[in-house]
């Protein structure tokens, strides 16, 4: 296959120099950073996929010219390894439709996801899902073992692949293995509900370094390990492996907090294509199309029950109902990316959100001018950047979130210190973006208060608001994805040594 219009260069493995045993740096994640697109004539092409993990890891792989092992996103498809135009080798792992349903929709997202997000919905414990999870993790580990050079560094990503470090250690003891969890790690009393808790923990303990976003996640993990009588020494640190755990076999691994961030250089220009003037004109037209509201609230989320989308809509509705916000003067834009739509809890979430959008517009909108602008589909990076710049107030109100890179992306577009951020205290980003208007998303009154504080602050105390945004902007720009990756990989080298 040749280079496509999406900018991803697709080549056969032989043309790239081969995939087997030739890569000194390997990232393994559930998904490859591309989506397969099938054209009307049956031609298959690739385009870069959105998402926090992709935006965080792509620059790291490009820098190391490494190999990314993952599923291409289409069941029963097994394309040959190929390279992106930036030189990253993508090595696909085939998953069947059964694997997708049992391993991904089942164990990963109906068992582990709700368990690790503090039981926002009840996890399901299904033995056939667990069998599929073990099988798929073995498959991923086997593929990594086949592409990694002797002594290579392997960086395993996230909750879908927690057994990979243990399997990989058996297959390839020469490898240096790091594991990073991109979602929260729950308190031990919640984790212990998992029927396969011992096997899952053993899968992690053969890594050389385990990284989490937050100190609180490390604390939960260390407390769990104490109950297993592992030898634990050191103190919890940020961007270092301050904790050392020694297993009964004598294996030592480091544990630390490594807050993930964004590629700030990608946020530095108004749009990836076109001039500043064209970007300004596009923004002006978007604002005009919305009826030129004086205050634009923005939410950008996967349509997931952890994100608190419904609750922020209810808070907005009550502010309109009470007269605290004038429906003729404000608008809320909610971009909701489709997510895991075959899982019941996600279907219910979508139904409730879309019902609320319709009700709010029915009550407060004028003909031709909705007060809530809702879109349930993905948007391009260019369009997303425009929405970030269009917004006066960003709403990031998840019930629980490992970090939330949307909050950091919004702040990174604010070089002029404009705007405000309403942020859940239960998002990992709240540990760093302390000048945001923090709220408890479980408390609609508290969410309303934060939204009003942001709106009134922009109107009545603009200088103070600029200081708050400038502080967050500096924090994000100084602690970018390169710092996250370099800190983790440096700590991994030390832990293995």
Short mmCIF file of C-alpha atoms in Angstrom, two decimals:
data_model
loop_
_atom_site.label_atom_id
_atom_site.label_comp_id
_atom_site.label_asym_id
_atom_site.label_seq_id
_atom_site.Cartn_x
_atom_site.Cartn_y
_atom_site.Cartn_z
CA UNK A 1 0.00 0.00 0.00
CA UNK A 2 1.18 3.53 -0.68
CA UNK A 3 1.02 6.77 1.27
CA UNK A 4 -2.55 7.89 1.86
CA UNK A 5 -4.14 11.32 2.07
CA UNK A 6 -4.17 10.98 5.84
CA UNK A 7 -0.40 11.33 6.00
CA UNK A 8 0.34 7.81 7.26
CA UNK A 9 2.90 6.05 5.12
CA UNK A 10 1.98 2.37 4.78
CA UNK A 11 4.65 -0.09 3.69
CA UNK A 12 5.26 -3.81 3.90
CA UNK A 13 7.46 -5.08 6.71
CA UNK A 14 10.23 -6.11 4.31
CA UNK A 15 10.41 -2.58 2.96
CA UNK A 16 10.91 -1.20 6.47
CA UNK A 17 13.85 -3.40 7.28
CA UNK A 18 11.77 -6.06 9.01
CA UNK A 19 10.08 -6.15 12.38
CA UNK A 20 11.50 -9.27 13.98
CA UNK A 21 13.99 -8.87 16.83
CA UNK A 22 15.27 -5.56 15.56
CA UNK A 23 13.83 -2.93 17.90
CA UNK A 24 15.64 -1.55 20.92
CA UNK A 25 12.60 0.44 22.12
CA UNK A 26 9.10 -1.04 22.04
CA UNK A 27 5.81 0.41 23.24
CA UNK A 28 2.93 -2.03 23.65
CA UNK A 29 -0.62 -0.76 24.05
CA UNK A 30 -4.07 -2.14 23.38
CA UNK A 31 -4.49 0.03 20.27
CA UNK A 32 -2.17 1.16 17.52
CA UNK A 33 -2.18 4.95 17.01
CA UNK A 34 -4.07 4.64 13.71
CA UNK A 35 -7.54 3.71 12.49
CA UNK A 36 -8.17 1.56 9.44
CA UNK A 37 -10.51 3.20 6.93
CA UNK A 38 -12.20 1.06 4.26
CA UNK A 39 -13.11 3.08 1.16
CA UNK A 40 -16.17 2.39 -1.01
CA UNK A 41 -14.02 0.48 -3.50
CA UNK A 42 -12.63 -1.74 -0.74
CA UNK A 43 -9.26 0.02 -0.52
CA UNK A 44 -7.89 0.10 3.04
CA UNK A 45 -6.08 3.19 4.24
CA UNK A 46 -4.94 4.46 7.63
CA UNK A 47 -5.40 7.71 9.49
CA UNK A 48 -3.98 8.90 12.79
CA UNK A 49 -6.41 8.21 15.62
CA UNK A 50 -7.35 10.67 18.38
CA UNK A 51 -6.93 10.10 22.10
CA UNK A 52 -4.82 11.04 25.08
CA UNK A 53 -2.56 7.98 24.95
CA UNK A 54 -1.81 8.51 21.27
CA UNK A 55 -1.01 12.20 21.69
CA UNK A 56 1.22 11.41 24.67
CA UNK A 57 3.18 8.49 23.21
CA UNK A 58 3.51 9.39 19.53
CA UNK A 59 6.23 12.02 20.12
CA UNK A 60 8.17 9.55 22.29
CA UNK A 61 8.11 6.86 19.59
CA UNK A 62 9.10 9.35 16.91
CA UNK A 63 12.07 10.50 18.99
CA UNK A 64 13.28 6.93 19.58
CA UNK A 65 12.28 5.62 16.11
CA UNK A 66 10.72 2.76 18.04
CA UNK A 67 8.14 0.05 17.46
CA UNK A 68 4.52 0.23 18.63
CA UNK A 69 2.78 -3.13 19.16
CA UNK A 70 -1.02 -3.03 19.30
CA UNK A 71 -4.36 -3.98 17.82
CA UNK A 72 -5.24 -2.09 14.59
CA UNK A 73 -8.83 -1.53 15.75
CA UNK A 74 -10.61 -3.90 13.35
CA UNK A 75 -11.58 -7.44 14.37
CA UNK A 76 -10.13 -10.33 12.35
CA UNK A 77 -7.70 -8.06 10.47
CA UNK A 78 -3.99 -8.76 10.55
CA UNK A 79 -2.11 -6.36 8.25
CA UNK A 80 1.63 -6.58 7.78
CA UNK A 81 3.82 -4.31 9.96
CA UNK A 82 4.19 -0.83 8.46
CA UNK A 83 5.74 2.53 9.23
CA UNK A 84 4.24 5.96 9.71
CA UNK A 85 5.78 8.75 7.67
CA UNK A 86 7.61 9.82 10.86
CA UNK A 87 9.42 6.49 11.01
CA UNK A 88 7.52 4.66 13.77
CA UNK A 89 7.14 0.94 13.06
CA UNK A 90 3.60 -0.26 13.79
CA UNK A 91 3.30 -3.98 14.52
CA UNK A 92 -0.34 -5.15 14.50
CA UNK A 93 -1.74 -7.82 16.83
CA UNK A 94 -4.83 -9.58 15.49
CA UNK A 95 -7.93 -9.80 17.68
CA UNK A 96 -10.97 -11.81 16.69
CA UNK A 97 -14.53 -10.58 17.22
CA UNK A 98 -14.69 -12.95 20.20
CA UNK A 99 -11.52 -11.37 21.64
CA UNK A 100 -12.98 -7.91 21.17
CA UNK A 101 -16.19 -8.80 22.99
CA UNK A 102 -14.68 -10.85 25.82
CA UNK A 103 -11.27 -9.22 26.38
CA UNK A 104 -11.99 -5.58 25.47
CA UNK A 105 -15.69 -4.91 26.00
CA UNK A 106 -15.89 -7.52 28.73
CA UNK A 107 -12.98 -7.82 31.12
CA UNK A 108 -11.16 -4.58 30.28
CA UNK A 109 -14.16 -2.24 30.18
CA UNK A 110 -16.94 -3.93 32.13
CA UNK A 111 -14.71 -5.37 34.87
CA UNK A 112 -11.47 -3.40 35.31
CA UNK A 113 -12.62 0.06 34.16
CA UNK A 114 -15.47 0.43 36.70
CA UNK A 115 -13.44 -1.31 39.42
CA UNK A 116 -10.53 1.08 39.01
CA UNK A 117 -12.87 4.09 38.84
CA UNK A 118 -14.14 3.46 42.36
CA UNK A 119 -17.28 1.51 41.42
CA UNK A 120 -19.12 4.37 39.66
CA UNK A 121 -21.01 1.47 38.10
CA UNK A 122 -20.89 -2.11 39.37
CA UNK A 123 -18.14 -4.25 37.78
CA UNK A 124 -19.08 -7.60 36.27
CA UNK A 125 -16.93 -10.63 37.17
CA UNK A 126 -17.19 -13.14 34.34
CA UNK A 127 -14.84 -16.14 34.18
CA UNK A 128 -14.91 -16.45 30.38
CA UNK A 129 -13.88 -12.77 30.14
CA UNK A 130 -10.93 -13.50 32.42
CA UNK A 131 -9.88 -16.44 30.24
CA UNK A 132 -9.96 -14.17 27.18
CA UNK A 133 -7.97 -11.48 29.01
CA UNK A 134 -5.21 -13.98 29.85
CA UNK A 135 -5.14 -15.32 26.30
CA UNK A 136 -4.92 -11.88 24.67
CA UNK A 137 -2.22 -10.72 27.10
CA UNK A 138 -0.20 -13.85 26.19
CA UNK A 139 -0.61 -13.00 22.51
CA UNK A 140 0.57 -9.42 23.01
CA UNK A 141 3.57 -10.55 25.07
CA UNK A 142 4.52 -13.12 22.43
CA UNK A 143 4.45 -10.48 19.68
CA UNK A 144 6.58 -8.11 21.76
CA UNK A 145 9.09 -10.89 22.44
CA UNK A 146 9.36 -11.49 18.70
CA UNK A 147 10.09 -7.84 17.74
CA UNK A 148 12.31 -6.73 20.64
CA UNK A 149 16.08 -6.74 20.22
CA UNK A 150 18.26 -8.34 22.89
CA UNK A 151 18.31 -6.10 25.96
CA UNK A 152 15.57 -3.85 24.56
CA UNK A 153 13.43 -1.51 26.64
CA UNK A 154 9.71 -2.36 26.57
CA UNK A 155 7.09 0.10 27.85
CA UNK A 156 3.73 -1.57 28.53
CA UNK A 157 0.71 0.73 28.63
CA UNK A 158 -2.43 0.57 30.71
CA UNK A 159 -4.99 -1.68 32.33
CA UNK A 160 -5.77 -3.86 29.31
CA UNK A 161 -2.27 -5.42 29.44
CA UNK A 162 -1.47 -5.89 33.12
CA UNK A 163 -0.38 -9.52 32.67
CA UNK A 164 2.12 -8.68 29.90
CA UNK A 165 5.09 -7.78 32.19
CA UNK A 166 4.95 -11.15 33.96
CA UNK A 167 4.58 -13.17 30.76
CA UNK A 168 7.27 -11.16 29.02
CA UNK A 169 9.71 -11.69 31.90
CA UNK A 170 9.34 -15.44 31.41
CA UNK A 171 9.72 -15.23 27.63
CA UNK A 172 12.52 -12.66 27.54
CA UNK A 173 14.39 -12.18 30.86
CA UNK A 174 16.90 -9.96 29.04
CA UNK A 175 14.37 -7.15 28.56
CA UNK A 176 13.94 -4.00 30.62
CA UNK A 177 10.20 -3.72 31.28
CA UNK A 178 8.26 -0.65 32.37
CA UNK A 179 4.51 -0.47 33.00
CA UNK A 180 2.39 2.67 33.17
CA UNK A 181 -1.23 2.81 34.34
CA UNK A 182 -3.18 5.61 32.65
CA UNK A 183 -6.27 5.30 34.84
CA UNK A 184 -6.56 5.58 38.64
CA UNK A 185 -5.46 2.71 40.86
CA UNK A 186 -8.17 2.06 43.45
CA UNK A 187 -7.85 1.69 47.22
CA UNK A 188 -6.93 -1.88 48.27
CA UNK A 189 -10.39 -2.63 49.66
CA UNK A 190 -11.86 -2.02 46.20
CA UNK A 191 -9.10 -3.83 44.28
CA UNK A 192 -9.55 -6.91 46.48
CA UNK A 193 -13.05 -7.42 45.07
CA UNK A 194 -11.42 -8.72 41.89
CA UNK A 195 -11.60 -12.54 41.95
CA UNK A 196 -8.30 -12.76 40.03
CA UNK A 197 -6.50 -10.15 42.14
CA UNK A 198 -3.46 -12.33 42.92
CA UNK A 199 -2.80 -13.24 39.28
CA UNK A 200 -3.21 -9.61 38.18
CA UNK A 201 -0.78 -8.37 40.80
CA UNK A 202 1.76 -11.05 39.92
CA UNK A 203 1.55 -9.94 36.31
CA UNK A 204 2.68 -6.45 37.31
CA UNK A 205 5.38 -7.39 39.79
CA UNK A 206 7.81 -8.66 37.15
CA UNK A 207 8.16 -5.14 35.70
CA UNK A 208 11.28 -3.14 36.53
CA UNK A 209 9.26 0.04 37.05
CA UNK A 210 5.57 0.74 37.58
CA UNK A 211 4.35 4.29 37.03
CA UNK A 212 1.14 6.01 38.08
CA UNK A 213 -0.13 9.55 37.53
CA UNK A 214 -0.57 10.59 41.15
CA UNK A 215 0.97 10.15 44.57
CA UNK A 216 -2.43 8.91 45.79
CA UNK A 217 -2.38 6.10 43.18
CA UNK A 218 1.11 5.05 44.33
CA UNK A 219 -0.06 5.11 47.94
CA UNK A 220 -2.98 2.78 47.11
CA UNK A 221 -0.67 0.38 45.26
CA UNK A 222 1.96 0.32 48.00
CA UNK A 223 -0.71 -0.30 50.64
CA UNK A 224 -1.94 -3.26 48.60
CA UNK A 225 1.59 -4.64 48.30
CA UNK A 226 2.08 -4.39 52.07
CA UNK A 227 -0.82 -6.79 52.54
CA UNK A 228 1.15 -9.33 50.46
CA UNK A 229 4.19 -9.02 52.72
CA UNK A 230 6.46 -7.69 49.99
CA UNK A 231 9.54 -5.88 51.23
CA UNK A 232 9.00 -2.15 50.67
CA UNK A 233 11.50 0.67 51.12
CA UNK A 234 11.82 4.34 50.22
CA UNK A 235 9.38 7.22 49.96
CA UNK A 236 6.84 8.19 47.31
CA UNK A 237 8.31 10.71 44.88
CA UNK A 238 7.21 12.53 41.74
CA UNK A 239 9.04 11.75 38.48
CA UNK A 240 11.34 9.30 40.25
CA UNK A 241 11.08 5.71 41.45
CA UNK A 242 11.20 6.58 45.12
CA UNK A 243 9.67 3.28 46.24
CA UNK A 244 11.49 -0.05 45.84
CA UNK A 245 9.53 -3.29 46.23
CA UNK A 246 11.28 -6.64 46.57
CA UNK A 247 9.25 -9.75 45.75
CA UNK A 248 9.78 -13.15 47.45
CA UNK A 249 11.82 -14.24 44.40
CA UNK A 250 14.25 -11.38 45.01
CA UNK A 251 13.15 -9.29 42.03
CA UNK A 252 13.27 -5.56 42.72
CA UNK A 253 11.03 -3.03 41.04
CA UNK A 254 10.63 0.71 41.36
CA UNK A 255 7.32 2.54 41.82
CA UNK A 256 6.71 6.25 41.35
CA UNK A 257 4.28 8.98 40.32
CA UNK A 258 4.82 10.34 36.81
CA UNK A 259 2.06 12.84 35.89
CA UNK A 260 1.41 12.60 32.17
CA UNK A 261 1.10 15.71 30.05
CA UNK A 262 0.72 16.87 26.44
CA UNK A 263 2.86 17.74 23.44
CA UNK A 264 2.79 21.51 24.03
CA UNK A 265 4.53 22.25 20.73
CA UNK A 266 1.47 20.91 18.90
CA UNK A 267 -0.68 23.53 20.65
CA UNK A 268 1.52 26.48 19.75
CA UNK A 269 -0.16 27.44 16.48
CA UNK A 270 -3.83 28.32 15.91
CA UNK A 271 -4.28 25.54 13.39
CA UNK A 272 -2.19 22.83 11.79
CA UNK A 273 -2.91 24.32 8.38
CA UNK A 274 -3.65 27.84 7.22
CA UNK A 275 -2.63 31.29 8.43
CA UNK A 276 -3.41 33.11 11.67
CA UNK A 277 -5.84 35.31 9.75
CA UNK A 278 -7.71 32.29 8.39
CA UNK A 279 -7.88 30.78 11.87
CA UNK A 280 -9.27 34.04 13.29
CA UNK A 281 -11.86 34.23 10.52
CA UNK A 282 -12.93 30.62 11.19
CA UNK A 283 -13.33 31.40 14.89
CA UNK A 284 -15.35 34.49 14.14
CA UNK A 285 -17.65 32.54 11.85
CA UNK A 286 -18.13 29.77 14.43
CA UNK A 287 -19.07 32.36 17.05
CA UNK A 288 -21.46 34.05 14.65
CA UNK A 289 -23.09 30.73 13.74
CA UNK A 290 -23.77 30.13 17.44
CA UNK A 291 -25.62 33.44 17.76
CA UNK A 292 -22.65 35.42 19.14
CA UNK A 293 -23.09 34.51 22.83
CA UNK A 294 -21.04 36.57 25.27
CA UNK A 295 -19.98 33.47 27.21
CA UNK A 296 -19.25 30.06 25.68
CA UNK A 297 -18.90 27.01 27.94
CA UNK A 298 -17.17 23.97 26.39
CA UNK A 299 -17.05 20.28 27.26
CA UNK A 300 -14.91 17.80 25.31
CA UNK A 301 -15.16 14.19 26.44
CA UNK A 302 -15.52 10.60 25.42
CA UNK A 303 -19.16 9.69 26.03
CA UNK A 304 -18.33 7.76 29.20
CA UNK A 305 -20.21 7.51 32.47
CA UNK A 306 -17.08 8.56 34.39
CA UNK A 307 -16.96 11.98 32.68
CA UNK A 308 -19.90 13.60 34.48
CA UNK A 309 -21.42 15.02 31.26
CA UNK A 310 -25.02 14.63 32.42
CA UNK A 311 -24.34 16.31 35.75
CA UNK A 312 -22.72 19.34 34.11
CA UNK A 313 -25.74 19.63 31.80
CA UNK A 314 -28.07 19.50 34.81
CA UNK A 315 -26.00 22.19 36.54
CA UNK A 316 -26.21 24.37 33.42
CA UNK A 317 -29.96 23.79 33.20
CA UNK A 318 -30.49 24.86 36.81
CA UNK A 319 -28.41 28.02 36.28
CA UNK A 320 -30.61 28.89 33.30
CA UNK A 321 -33.76 28.05 35.22
CA UNK A 322 -32.82 30.27 38.17
CA UNK A 323 -31.86 33.19 35.95
CA UNK A 324 -28.24 33.12 37.10
CA UNK A 325 -27.33 32.62 33.42
CA UNK A 326 -29.27 34.28 30.61
CA UNK A 327 -30.07 31.81 27.80
CA UNK A 328 -29.93 34.67 25.31
CA UNK A 329 -26.39 35.44 26.37
CA UNK A 330 -24.66 32.07 26.90
CA UNK A 331 -24.08 28.79 25.08
CA UNK A 332 -22.72 25.40 26.06
CA UNK A 333 -20.89 23.32 23.44
CA UNK A 334 -20.58 19.63 24.27
CA UNK A 335 -18.42 17.48 22.00
CA UNK A 336 -19.00 13.84 22.94
CA UNK A 337 -16.78 11.32 21.16
CA UNK A 338 -18.47 7.91 20.67
CA UNK A 339 -17.13 5.28 23.06
CA UNK A 340 -17.83 1.58 23.77
CA UNK A 341 -21.37 1.90 22.49
CA UNK A 342 -22.29 -1.78 22.78
CA UNK A 343 -21.85 -1.77 26.57
CA UNK A 344 -25.13 -1.20 28.40
CA UNK A 345 -23.86 1.44 30.83
CA UNK A 346 -22.53 3.50 27.91
CA UNK A 347 -25.81 3.25 25.99
CA UNK A 348 -27.68 4.43 29.07
CA UNK A 349 -25.26 7.33 29.51
CA UNK A 350 -25.76 8.44 25.91
CA UNK A 351 -29.53 8.22 26.20
CA UNK A 352 -29.58 10.30 29.39
CA UNK A 353 -27.21 12.94 27.97
CA UNK A 354 -29.14 13.34 24.73
CA UNK A 355 -32.46 13.51 26.58
CA UNK A 356 -31.05 16.33 28.75
CA UNK A 357 -29.75 18.21 25.70
CA UNK A 358 -33.17 18.02 24.06
CA UNK A 359 -34.98 19.09 27.22
CA UNK A 360 -32.70 22.08 27.87
CA UNK A 361 -33.00 23.30 24.28
CA UNK A 362 -36.74 22.76 24.38
CA UNK A 363 -37.02 24.92 27.48
CA UNK A 364 -34.52 27.70 26.80
CA UNK A 365 -33.51 27.82 23.11
CA UNK A 366 -34.87 30.11 20.45
CA UNK A 367 -35.73 28.89 16.96
CA UNK A 368 -32.46 28.60 15.06
CA UNK A 369 -30.37 29.25 18.16
CA UNK A 370 -29.88 26.30 20.52
CA UNK A 371 -28.45 27.06 23.94
CA UNK A 372 -26.71 23.65 24.04
CA UNK A 373 -24.73 22.70 20.93
CA UNK A 374 -24.20 18.94 21.10
CA UNK A 375 -22.19 16.73 18.75
CA UNK A 376 -21.80 12.97 19.09
CA UNK A 377 -18.91 12.27 16.73
CA UNK A 378 -15.16 12.76 16.59
CA UNK A 379 -13.68 16.04 15.39
CA UNK A 380 -10.35 16.72 13.74
CA UNK A 381 -7.51 18.27 15.66
CA UNK A 382 -7.88 21.53 13.73
CA UNK A 383 -11.55 21.81 14.66
CA UNK A 384 -10.88 20.88 18.28
CA UNK A 385 -8.23 23.59 18.54
CA UNK A 386 -10.75 26.13 17.24
CA UNK A 387 -13.28 25.10 19.87
CA UNK A 388 -10.64 25.44 22.59
CA UNK A 389 -9.96 28.98 21.41
CA UNK A 390 -13.63 29.80 21.00
CA UNK A 391 -14.49 28.81 24.57
CA UNK A 392 -14.48 31.25 27.46
CA UNK A 393 -14.90 28.55 30.11
CA UNK A 394 -13.76 24.93 29.82
CA UNK A 395 -15.81 22.38 31.78
CA UNK A 396 -13.85 19.27 32.82
CA UNK A 397 -15.98 17.59 35.47
CA UNK A 398 -15.34 13.82 35.60
CA UNK A 399 -16.34 11.75 38.60
CA UNK A 400 -12.91 10.10 38.41
CA UNK A 401 -10.08 10.51 35.91
CA UNK A 402 -6.48 9.35 35.83
CA UNK A 403 -5.27 12.73 34.56
CA UNK A 404 -7.44 14.34 31.82
CA UNK A 405 -5.36 15.81 29.04
CA UNK A 406 -8.26 17.87 27.67
CA UNK A 407 -7.85 20.24 30.61
CA UNK A 408 -4.15 20.65 29.83
CA UNK A 409 -4.78 21.08 26.10
CA UNK A 410 -7.25 23.89 26.78
CA UNK A 411 -4.81 25.65 29.11
CA UNK A 412 -2.02 25.28 26.52
CA UNK A 413 -4.07 27.31 24.01
CA UNK A 414 -4.21 30.23 26.47
CA UNK A 415 -0.92 32.00 25.83
CA UNK A 416 -2.84 35.28 26.26
CA UNK A 417 -4.05 34.15 29.74
CA UNK A 418 -7.70 34.44 28.71
CA UNK A 419 -10.53 32.18 29.81
CA UNK A 420 -11.20 29.97 32.80
CA UNK A 421 -11.17 26.29 33.68
CA UNK A 422 -13.81 24.54 35.81
CA UNK A 423 -12.18 21.28 36.94
CA UNK A 424 -13.30 18.30 38.98
CA UNK A 425 -11.27 17.78 42.14
CA UNK A 426 -11.31 14.07 41.23
CA UNK A 427 -9.43 14.54 37.95
CA UNK A 428 -5.73 13.87 38.21
CA UNK A 429 -5.07 17.25 36.58
CA UNK A 430 -6.45 18.95 39.70
CA UNK A 431 -3.21 18.08 41.52
CA UNK A 432 -1.31 20.33 39.10
CA UNK A 433 -3.84 22.90 37.83
CA UNK A 434 -4.55 24.28 41.27
CA UNK A 435 -5.69 27.68 39.97
CA UNK A 436 -8.70 26.14 38.23
CA UNK A 437 -12.18 26.57 39.69
CA UNK A 438 -12.35 23.19 41.43
CA UNK A 439 -15.65 21.46 42.06
CA UNK A 440 -17.16 18.25 43.38
CA UNK A 441 -18.98 16.83 40.32
CA UNK A 442 -21.19 14.67 42.54
CA UNK A 443 -22.58 17.92 44.01
CA UNK A 444 -24.59 19.88 41.43
CA UNK A 445 -24.68 22.94 43.71
CA UNK A 446 -20.88 22.94 43.95
CA UNK A 447 -20.58 22.56 40.17
CA UNK A 448 -22.99 25.46 39.64
CA UNK A 449 -20.97 27.57 42.07
CA UNK A 450 -17.71 26.89 40.18
CA UNK A 451 -19.35 27.70 36.82
CA UNK A 452 -20.71 30.99 38.15
CA UNK A 453 -17.41 31.91 39.80
CA UNK A 454 -15.68 31.42 36.47
CA UNK A 455 -18.30 33.40 34.53
CA UNK A 456 -18.48 36.27 37.02
CA UNK A 457 -14.71 36.33 37.45
CA UNK A 458 -14.14 36.85 33.72
CA UNK A 459 -16.63 39.71 33.77
CA UNK A 460 -15.87 41.40 37.11
CA UNK A 461 -12.23 40.60 37.91
CA UNK A 462 -10.40 39.95 34.60
CA UNK A 463 -6.92 40.69 35.97
CA UNK A 464 -7.23 38.10 38.73
CA UNK A 465 -8.51 35.57 36.19
CA UNK A 466 -5.57 36.28 33.89
CA UNK A 467 -3.18 35.59 36.78
CA UNK A 468 -4.86 32.26 37.48
CA UNK A 469 -4.72 31.18 33.83
CA UNK A 470 -1.12 32.37 33.44
CA UNK A 471 -0.11 30.22 36.41
CA UNK A 472 -1.74 27.13 34.87
CA UNK A 473 -0.32 27.91 31.43
CA UNK A 474 3.21 28.08 32.81
CA UNK A 475 2.72 24.82 34.69
CA UNK A 476 1.56 22.98 31.57
CA UNK A 477 4.26 24.42 29.33
CA UNK A 478 7.04 23.56 31.80
CA UNK A 479 5.77 20.02 32.46
CA UNK A 480 5.12 18.62 28.99
CA UNK A 481 4.97 15.11 27.57
CA UNK A 482 8.72 15.07 26.97
CA UNK A 483 9.31 15.58 30.70
CA UNK A 484 6.87 12.77 31.51
CA UNK A 485 8.50 10.33 29.10
CA UNK A 486 12.10 11.24 29.87
CA UNK A 487 11.48 11.05 33.62
CA UNK A 488 9.85 7.62 33.34
CA UNK A 489 12.49 6.19 30.99
CA UNK A 490 15.32 7.60 33.10
CA UNK A 491 13.81 6.01 36.22
CA UNK A 492 13.35 2.75 34.27
CA UNK A 493 17.04 2.68 33.35
CA UNK A 494 18.00 3.23 36.99
CA UNK A 495 15.57 0.61 38.26
CA UNK A 496 16.88 -2.05 35.87
CA UNK A 497 20.51 -1.18 36.65
#
